[in-house]
Backbone as a printed PyTorch tensor [residue, N CA C, xyz], in Angstrom:
tensor([[[ -5.5960,  -0.6590, -24.1950],
         [ -6.5810,  -1.1520, -22.8110],
         [ -6.0700,  -0.8280, -21.5650]],

        [[ -6.9400,  -0.5460, -20.6670],
         [ -6.9770,   0.3850, -19.6690],
         [ -6.6540,  -0.9790, -18.5800]],

        [[ -6.1390,  -0.4040, -17.1400],
         [ -5.4810,  -0.5100, -16.3780],
         [ -6.8410,  -1.0260, -15.1960]],

        [[ -6.6910,  -2.8460, -14.6740],
         [ -7.7050,  -2.8590, -13.6310],
         [ -7.2870,  -1.6350, -12.5600]],

        [[ -8.2280,  -1.0310, -11.8790],
         [ -8.0110,  -0.7080, -10.0150],
         [ -9.3850,  -1.7600,  -9.6640]],

        [[ -8.8540,  -1.6630,  -8.6650],
         [-10.1240,  -2.5290,  -7.6190],
         [-11.1350,  -1.4620,  -7.4210]],

        [[-12.1740,  -1.6250,  -7.0700],
         [-13.9910,  -1.4810,  -6.9230],
         [-13.0420,  -0.9830,  -4.9220]],

        [[-12.6300,  -1.8620,  -4.4670],
         [-13.0230,  -2.0480,  -3.0490],
         [-14.1230,  -3.1380,  -2.3820]],

        [[-14.7890,  -4.0570,  -4.0020],
         [-15.9500,  -4.9900,  -3.4830],
         [-15.6720,  -6.1490,  -4.4300]],

        [[-15.6050,  -7.1780,  -3.4700],
         [-15.0520,  -8.2780,  -4.2710],
         [-16.4400,  -9.2120,  -5.2280]],

        [[-17.5430,  -8.2750,  -4.8070],
         [-18.4060,  -9.0920,  -5.8110],
         [-17.9350,  -8.2610,  -7.3120]],

        [[-18.2340,  -6.7900,  -7.0510],
         [-17.5640,  -6.2880,  -8.3680],
         [-16.3000,  -6.3860,  -9.0730]],

        [[-15.6470,  -6.8150,  -7.7470],
         [-13.8020,  -7.0250,  -8.7040],
         [-13.6830,  -8.3820,  -9.5290]],

        [[-14.9890,  -9.1140,  -9.2930],
         [-15.7200, -10.6350,  -9.8690],
         [-15.7460,  -9.9940, -11.3240]],

        [[-17.1660,  -9.1540, -11.3090],
         [-17.6370,  -8.9090, -12.8960],
         [-15.9140,  -7.5300, -13.3080]],

        [[-16.0390,  -7.0200, -13.4300],
         [-14.4050,  -6.8710, -13.6380],
         [-13.8560,  -7.5750, -14.0910]],

        [[-13.0900,  -8.2110, -13.6070],
         [-12.4780, -10.1710, -14.1160],
         [-12.7380, -10.0890, -15.5130]],

        [[-14.7130, -10.0640, -14.7170],
         [-15.2330, -11.1760, -16.2730],
         [-15.2690, -10.1620, -17.4910]],

        [[-15.1240,  -9.1690, -17.2970],
         [-15.0880,  -8.1780, -18.2500],
         [-13.4840,  -7.7620, -18.8650]],

        [[-12.8490,  -8.4290, -18.1560],
         [-11.2880,  -8.1940, -19.3050],
         [-10.7770,  -9.7850, -19.9300]],

        [[-11.7840, -10.6150, -18.8470],
         [-11.7600, -12.0210, -19.5600],
         [-12.3360, -12.0390, -21.0220]],

        [[-13.4800, -11.2790, -21.2530],
         [-14.1360, -11.0830, -22.3210],
         [-13.4300, -10.4870, -23.3520]],

        [[-12.3160,  -9.8450, -23.2600],
         [-11.0810,  -8.3150, -23.7620],
         [ -9.9830,  -9.6170, -24.1950]],

        [[ -9.9540, -10.5990, -23.9820],
         [ -9.1150, -11.2090, -23.7590],
         [ -7.5380, -10.7410, -22.8850]],

        [[ -8.4330,  -9.9400, -22.1230],
         [ -6.9800,  -8.7010, -21.1140],
         [ -7.0030, -10.1620, -19.4310]],

        [[ -6.2100, -10.9390, -19.7440],
         [ -6.0870, -12.0940, -18.7270],
         [ -4.9330, -11.1090, -17.9470]],

        [[ -4.3920, -10.6030, -18.0590],
         [ -3.6560, -10.5570, -17.0290],
         [ -4.3100,  -9.3690, -15.5680]],

        [[ -4.9500,  -8.6460, -16.3760],
         [ -5.6870,  -7.1660, -15.9040],
         [ -7.5310,  -8.2790, -15.0770]],

        [[ -7.6600,  -9.5280, -15.8580],
         [ -9.5560,  -9.7900, -15.1080],
         [ -8.1470, -10.9190, -13.9690]],

        [[ -6.8640, -11.0130, -14.3280],
         [ -6.8240, -12.2800, -13.1110],
         [ -5.9470, -11.1760, -11.9630]],

        [[ -5.5230,  -9.8860, -12.1030],
         [ -5.3680,  -9.1030, -10.7840],
         [ -6.8690,  -9.0860, -10.4030]],

        [[ -7.9020,  -8.9250, -10.9970],
         [ -9.4610,  -8.3850, -10.9730],
         [-10.1780,  -9.3750,  -9.8750]],

        [[ -9.2440, -10.3660, -10.2960],
         [ -9.8710, -12.2140,  -9.3390],
         [ -9.1090, -11.6830,  -7.9150]],

        [[ -7.4700, -11.8110,  -7.8690],
         [ -6.8070, -11.8200,  -6.9030],
         [ -7.1600, -10.8770,  -5.7290]],

        [[ -7.6090,  -9.4470,  -6.2320],
         [ -8.0360,  -8.4540,  -5.9200],
         [ -9.4700,  -8.6250,  -4.7910]],

        [[-10.7500,  -9.8630,  -5.9060],
         [-12.1290, -10.0170,  -5.2860],
         [-11.6710, -10.9510,  -4.3430]],

        [[-10.1670, -11.8760,  -3.9190],
         [-10.0550, -12.8590,  -3.1290],
         [ -9.7130, -12.1770,  -1.9540]],

        [[ -8.4290, -11.2770,  -2.5110],
         [ -7.9290, -10.2530,  -0.7580],
         [ -9.4980,  -9.7040,   0.0360]],

        [[-10.4350,  -9.1560,  -1.1350],
         [-11.4620,  -8.5250,  -0.0870],
         [-12.3930,  -9.3490,   0.0770]],

        [[-12.9360, -10.5200,  -0.9120],
         [-13.7020, -11.5690,   0.3010],
         [-13.2100, -12.0420,   1.2350]],

        [[-11.9810, -12.7300,   1.1650],
         [-11.4370, -13.5700,   2.7650],
         [-11.1350, -12.4510,   3.9380]],

        [[-11.0850, -11.4850,   3.6030],
         [-11.1770, -10.1980,   4.9990],
         [-12.7950, -10.0040,   5.2000]],

        [[-13.3850,  -9.7500,   4.3010],
         [-14.7030,  -9.6000,   4.7430],
         [-15.9010, -10.8840,   5.3110]],

        [[-15.4820, -12.0740,   4.3480],
         [-16.0060, -13.0700,   4.8500],
         [-15.0860, -14.1480,   5.3320]],

        [[-13.5990, -14.6300,   5.0380],
         [-13.2400, -15.5120,   6.1560],
         [-12.6780, -15.9100,   4.8350]],

        [[-13.5850, -16.2500,   3.5530],
         [-13.3870, -17.7930,   2.3180],
         [-13.4170, -17.0360,   1.7710]],

        [[-13.0470, -17.1300,   0.3850],
         [-13.6100, -16.7950,  -0.7980],
         [-14.2860, -17.2960,  -1.9300]],

        [[-15.1250, -17.0080,  -2.5700],
         [-15.8740, -17.9710,  -3.2400],
         [-15.2280, -18.3880,  -4.3770]],

        [[-15.7660, -19.7970,  -4.5970],
         [-14.3490, -21.1460,  -5.3920],
         [-14.5350, -20.2560,  -7.1220]],

        [[-15.5710, -19.1050,  -7.4470],
         [-15.6230, -19.1140,  -8.3670],
         [-14.6920, -18.4400,  -9.0130]],

        [[-13.5060, -17.4090,  -8.2040],
         [-12.7530, -17.1640,  -8.2450],
         [-11.5830, -17.8160,  -8.4380]],

        [[-11.4080, -18.6760,  -8.3770],
         [ -9.9770, -19.9760,  -8.2630],
         [-11.0580, -20.4550,  -9.5880]],

        [[-12.3240, -20.6280,  -9.7410],
         [-12.3480, -21.5210, -10.6940],
         [-11.6750, -20.7200, -12.3110]],

        [[-11.9240, -19.4690, -12.0210],
         [-11.9580, -18.0180, -13.4960],
         [-10.2380, -18.6210, -13.6240]],

        [[ -9.4370, -17.9720, -12.7060],
         [ -8.2770, -17.9040, -12.5420],
         [ -8.0410, -19.3920, -13.5350]],

        [[ -8.4920, -20.1920, -13.0680],
         [ -7.9230, -21.5890, -13.3640],
         [ -8.2880, -21.9630, -15.1210]],

        [[ -9.3450, -21.1770, -15.2940],
         [ -9.8120, -21.3450, -16.8470],
         [ -8.6850, -20.5250, -17.2830]],

        [[ -8.7570, -19.1040, -17.3830],
         [ -7.2160, -18.6510, -17.8120],
         [ -5.9970, -18.9680, -17.9560]],

        [[ -5.6060, -19.7060, -16.8260],
         [ -4.4650, -19.9430, -16.9120],
         [ -4.4140, -21.5720, -17.8660]],

        [[ -5.2120, -22.3360, -18.2390],
         [ -5.2590, -22.9200, -18.9320],
         [ -5.2850, -22.7450, -20.6880]],

        [[ -6.0670, -21.6550, -20.4780],
         [ -5.6590, -21.0950, -21.9830],
         [ -5.1940, -20.6860, -22.7630]],

        [[ -4.3820, -20.1220, -21.2910],
         [ -2.6750, -19.6120, -21.8290],
         [ -1.4230, -20.8450, -21.5590]],

        [[ -2.1740, -21.5410, -21.6160],
         [ -1.4850, -22.7610, -21.1650],
         [ -0.1300, -23.2240, -19.9400]],

        [[ -0.8140, -22.0570, -18.8990],
         [  0.6730, -22.1490, -18.0700],
         [ -0.3050, -23.2800, -16.7040]],

        [[ -0.2120, -24.1080, -17.3230],
         [ -0.2670, -25.4080, -16.0730],
         [  0.0430, -25.4470, -15.0130]],

        [[  1.5420, -25.0810, -14.7440],
         [  1.6000, -24.5130, -13.3730],
         [  1.2720, -23.8370, -12.3270]],

        [[  0.8240, -21.9200, -12.9590],
         [ -0.2540, -21.1400, -12.9010],
         [ -1.1840, -22.1270, -12.1350]],

        [[ -1.6900, -22.8390, -13.2650],
         [ -3.4460, -23.5980, -13.0670],
         [ -3.0570, -24.1030, -11.6940]],

        [[ -2.1820, -25.3120, -11.7370],
         [ -2.1610, -25.6780, -10.8610],
         [ -2.0840, -25.5880,  -9.1270]],

        [[ -0.9610, -24.2460,  -9.1050],
         [ -0.8760, -23.3690,  -8.0450],
         [ -2.2280, -23.0970,  -7.7630]],

        [[ -2.9870, -22.6530,  -8.6030],
         [ -4.1040, -22.3420,  -7.8770],
         [ -4.9460, -22.5050,  -7.6670]],

        [[ -5.5650, -24.0340,  -8.3400],
         [ -6.3560, -24.9820,  -8.0690],
         [ -6.1420, -25.4170,  -6.8240]],

        [[ -4.4150, -25.6410,  -6.0420],
         [ -4.0880, -25.9490,  -4.8550],
         [ -4.9710, -25.2760,  -3.5310]],

        [[ -4.4370, -23.6920,  -4.2060],
         [ -5.4780, -23.0110,  -3.1720],
         [ -6.8050, -22.8290,  -3.1380]],

        [[ -7.4800, -22.8430,  -3.9790],
         [ -8.9690, -23.3850,  -3.8610],
         [ -8.6970, -24.8060,  -3.2850]],

        [[ -8.2500, -25.7600,  -3.6500],
         [ -8.6430, -26.9510,  -2.2610],
         [ -8.0900, -26.6990,  -0.9510]],

        [[ -7.3810, -25.5060,  -0.4320],
         [ -6.9150, -25.6690,   0.7440],
         [ -8.6210, -24.6990,   1.5220]],

        [[ -9.0090, -24.2350,   0.9810],
         [-10.4530, -23.5750,   1.2600],
         [-12.0520, -24.6910,   0.8740]],

        [[-11.6170, -25.5170,  -0.3580],
         [-13.3710, -26.1080,  -0.6100],
         [-11.7200, -27.4430,  -0.9630]],

        [[-12.1860, -27.9550,   0.3260],
         [-11.1740, -29.6730,   0.2710],
         [-11.4700, -30.9980,  -0.3610]],

        [[-12.5390, -30.8040,  -0.5280],
         [-13.7050, -32.2340,  -0.8030],
         [-14.6240, -31.8620,  -2.5450]],

        [[-14.0010, -30.4900,  -2.5730],
         [-14.8320, -29.9960,  -4.3760],
         [-13.9680, -31.0670,  -5.2410]],

        [[-15.3560, -31.4170,  -5.6540],
         [-14.5220, -32.8380,  -6.8800],
         [-14.3800, -32.1620,  -8.0860]],

        [[-15.0020, -31.1430,  -8.2360],
         [-14.5460, -30.3080,  -9.6680],
         [-12.8110, -29.9610,  -9.7050]],

        [[-12.8540, -29.3440,  -8.1970],
         [-10.6610, -28.8180,  -8.1810],
         [-10.6360, -30.1640,  -8.6140]],

        [[-10.0510, -31.1580,  -7.4000],
         [ -9.8820, -31.8130,  -7.6930],
         [ -9.6880, -32.6660,  -9.4020]],

        [[-10.8630, -33.2020,  -9.8880],
         [-10.4560, -33.4690, -11.8260],
         [ -9.8510, -32.6660, -11.5830]],

        [[-10.0360, -31.2280, -11.6280],
         [ -9.0040, -30.1850, -12.8300],
         [ -7.5860, -29.9640, -12.4360]],

        [[ -7.5640, -30.6070, -11.1640],
         [ -5.7490, -30.3920, -10.2920],
         [ -4.8350, -32.0170, -11.3020]],

        [[ -5.9130, -32.8770, -11.5200],
         [ -5.2890, -34.1120, -12.1970],
         [ -5.0720, -33.5800, -13.3420]],

        [[ -6.4320, -33.4020, -14.0860],
         [ -6.3550, -32.8300, -15.6690],
         [ -4.9460, -31.9160, -15.5470]],

        [[ -4.9400, -30.6850, -15.4510],
         [ -3.7350, -29.8910, -15.0450],
         [ -2.6630, -30.7050, -15.0640]],

        [[ -2.4170, -31.3440, -13.9810],
         [ -1.1350, -32.1210, -13.6820],
         [ -0.5080, -32.9810, -14.9890]],

        [[ -1.4690, -34.0760, -15.7050],
         [ -1.1730, -34.1680, -16.8570],
         [ -0.9410, -33.6660, -18.1530]],

        [[ -1.7080, -32.4200, -18.5250],
         [ -1.2460, -31.3440, -19.3840],
         [ -0.0260, -30.7140, -19.4510]],

        [[  0.3370, -30.9540, -17.9090],
         [  1.2400, -30.2410, -17.8030],
         [  2.4560, -31.1870, -17.8090]],

        [[  2.5680, -32.5940, -17.6910],
         [  3.7320, -33.6220, -17.6640],
         [  3.6340, -33.7530, -19.6860]],

        [[  2.4430, -33.8490, -20.4920],
         [  2.4050, -33.5430, -21.3920],
         [  3.5330, -32.7730, -22.2600]],

        [[  3.6030, -31.1560, -21.6460],
         [  4.0450, -30.3690, -22.1510],
         [  5.5600, -30.0160, -22.0280]],

        [[  5.6780, -30.8360, -21.0030],
         [  7.1580, -31.1280, -20.7320],
         [  7.5450, -32.2240, -21.2700]],

        [[  7.3050, -33.0880, -21.5540],
         [  7.7750, -34.3370, -22.5350],
         [  8.0460, -33.8350, -24.0710]],

        [[  6.7740, -32.9390, -24.3980],
         [  7.1170, -32.4330, -26.0590],
         [  8.4420, -31.8480, -26.2090]],

        [[  8.7210, -31.2370, -25.0220],
         [  9.7000, -29.7690, -25.5160],
         [ 11.0690, -30.6750, -25.6340]]])
């Protein structure tokens, strides 16, 4: 697999992230989304919500609920009135508790 290298453009890095997702290369996909986040904050002051949504989806697929919770909380800092993020946060918390109870 090839290694992620930022294009320097937050839109392009999002496209690269999706390509890595389709290849199930989630580590590089997350790196791409993180770079897109940094670039968009630098350029516009805030990132687009889909950057967080894609990362949350990846963490859910990996059953890494704590990381999913953390990324959603980060998204809610920028989008505090987002019902989809609020719903996803509650669901991730339930899944995290369920995972802990199964151990």
